[in-house]
C-alpha atoms as one frame of an Amber mdcrd trajectory, in Angstrom:
protein
  15.967   4.857   6.160  12.686   6.706   5.797  12.093   8.516   2.540   9.351
  10.548   0.910   9.846  10.506  -2.837   7.819  12.851  -5.030   7.217  12.395
  -8.735   4.996  13.736 -11.480   6.189  17.299 -11.797   6.981  18.924 -15.101
   6.178  21.658 -17.580   2.577  22.222 -18.598   0.643  24.947 -20.367  -1.858
  27.079 -18.527  -5.153  25.250 -18.195  -3.428  21.876 -18.216  -3.269  19.131
 -15.617  -0.672  17.207 -13.660  -0.770  14.536 -10.994   1.892  14.465  -8.318
   2.690  11.383  -6.268   4.608  10.997  -3.030   5.542   7.558  -1.790   6.734
   6.928   1.757   9.126   4.095   2.451  11.144   2.761   5.357  10.368   1.587
   8.854   7.248   3.669   9.414   4.943   2.814  12.308   2.295   5.466  11.803
   1.606   7.709   8.853  -0.796  10.377   9.981  -1.581  13.619   8.136   0.059
  13.965   4.737   0.376  17.289   3.004   1.553  19.099  -0.082   3.371  22.398
   0.229   4.830  24.602  -2.479   7.472  27.265  -2.671   7.767  29.726  -5.524
  10.976  31.703  -6.126  11.307  34.501  -3.615   8.279  33.383  -1.635   7.697
  31.460   1.554   6.684  27.836   1.502   2.917  27.536   1.751   0.477  24.748
   2.493  -1.463  23.645  -0.580  -3.504  20.730   0.725  -3.552  18.158   3.488
  -5.297  14.866   4.171  -5.746  12.889   7.355  -5.323   9.133   7.583  -9.113
   8.949   7.558  -9.399  10.965   4.369 -10.451  14.383   5.651  -9.036  17.086
   3.401  -8.146  20.759   3.581  -7.148  23.114   0.777  -5.633  26.538   0.389
  -8.168  29.010  -0.990  -6.000  29.534  -4.063  -6.328  25.904  -5.197  -9.723
  24.832  -3.876 -11.847  23.476  -6.699  -8.828  22.911  -8.961  -6.615  20.571
  -6.919  -7.547  17.253  -5.314  -5.527  15.509  -2.631  -5.952  11.777  -2.041
  -4.012   8.927  -0.500  -3.581   5.182  -0.603  -2.807   4.015   2.918  -1.739
   0.550   1.772   0.795   2.006  -0.653   1.728   4.791   1.794   1.299   7.228
  -1.056  -0.323  10.629  -1.292  -1.409  12.215  -4.567  -2.151  15.728  -5.719
  -4.296  16.048  -8.792  -3.960  19.486 -10.316  -6.180  20.852 -13.046  -6.834
  24.286 -14.445  -3.218  25.112 -13.778  -2.177  28.759 -13.781   1.260  30.359
 -14.148   1.041  31.374 -10.488   0.982  27.666  -9.565   4.614  27.447 -10.697
   6.682  26.300  -7.731   8.603  23.447  -6.210   6.039  21.147  -4.648   6.994
  19.309  -1.475   5.347  16.382   0.197   5.318  16.298   3.997   4.126  13.715
   6.478   3.316  13.545  10.164   4.757  10.169  11.070   6.362   7.910  13.615
   9.235   5.778  12.377  12.052   3.683  13.712  15.554   5.099  13.533  18.771
   3.111  13.125  18.802   2.327  16.848  15.216   1.017  16.673  14.035   4.026
  18.659  10.614   5.402  17.695  10.843   8.932  16.371   7.814  11.165  15.853
   8.055  13.996  13.346   5.275  16.459  12.499   6.704  17.421   9.114   8.983
  14.918   7.450   9.851  16.388   4.049  10.397  15.017   0.613  12.971  16.461
  -1.771  10.468  18.365  -3.909   9.381  18.271  -7.526   9.253  21.234  -9.899
   5.976  22.275 -11.476   6.174  24.935 -14.166   3.068  26.378 -15.804   3.627
  28.400 -18.954   1.233  31.110 -20.076
C-alpha cells in the first residue's frame, strides 16, 4: 500500500525553525511533483511549496525567502525547511505527490495529488 508519512511538526516560538519530512513508500513507479500544503483552522488548504523531480521549485509569496523545499529522489522523501516562523504559519501541513503506483491488482494508477495524513505546526507569539 502506498503511503506518504509526514514528520517533524511541533510547537515552536516565533522566529524559530522546523524541518518537515515526508517519506513515500509502497509500489511507486513514478514520483513526479511533490508539494507541501497547509490548512489553518477555518481556512482553505493552500499550496506552500512544490518541487519537480528535476528540482525546480515554487513557493507561495507568504513563505518565499523563509521556507525551502527539497527532495531526495533515492529516498523518495521531500523536505520543507522552515525558518523565521510566524504565528500565521500555524496550520496542519500536508505532503502531496503526483505519482503513478501499482494497486492491489497490479494495475497502474496515476494520481495528481496523493495526500499524507498531515503534521501540526504551531508557532507561538
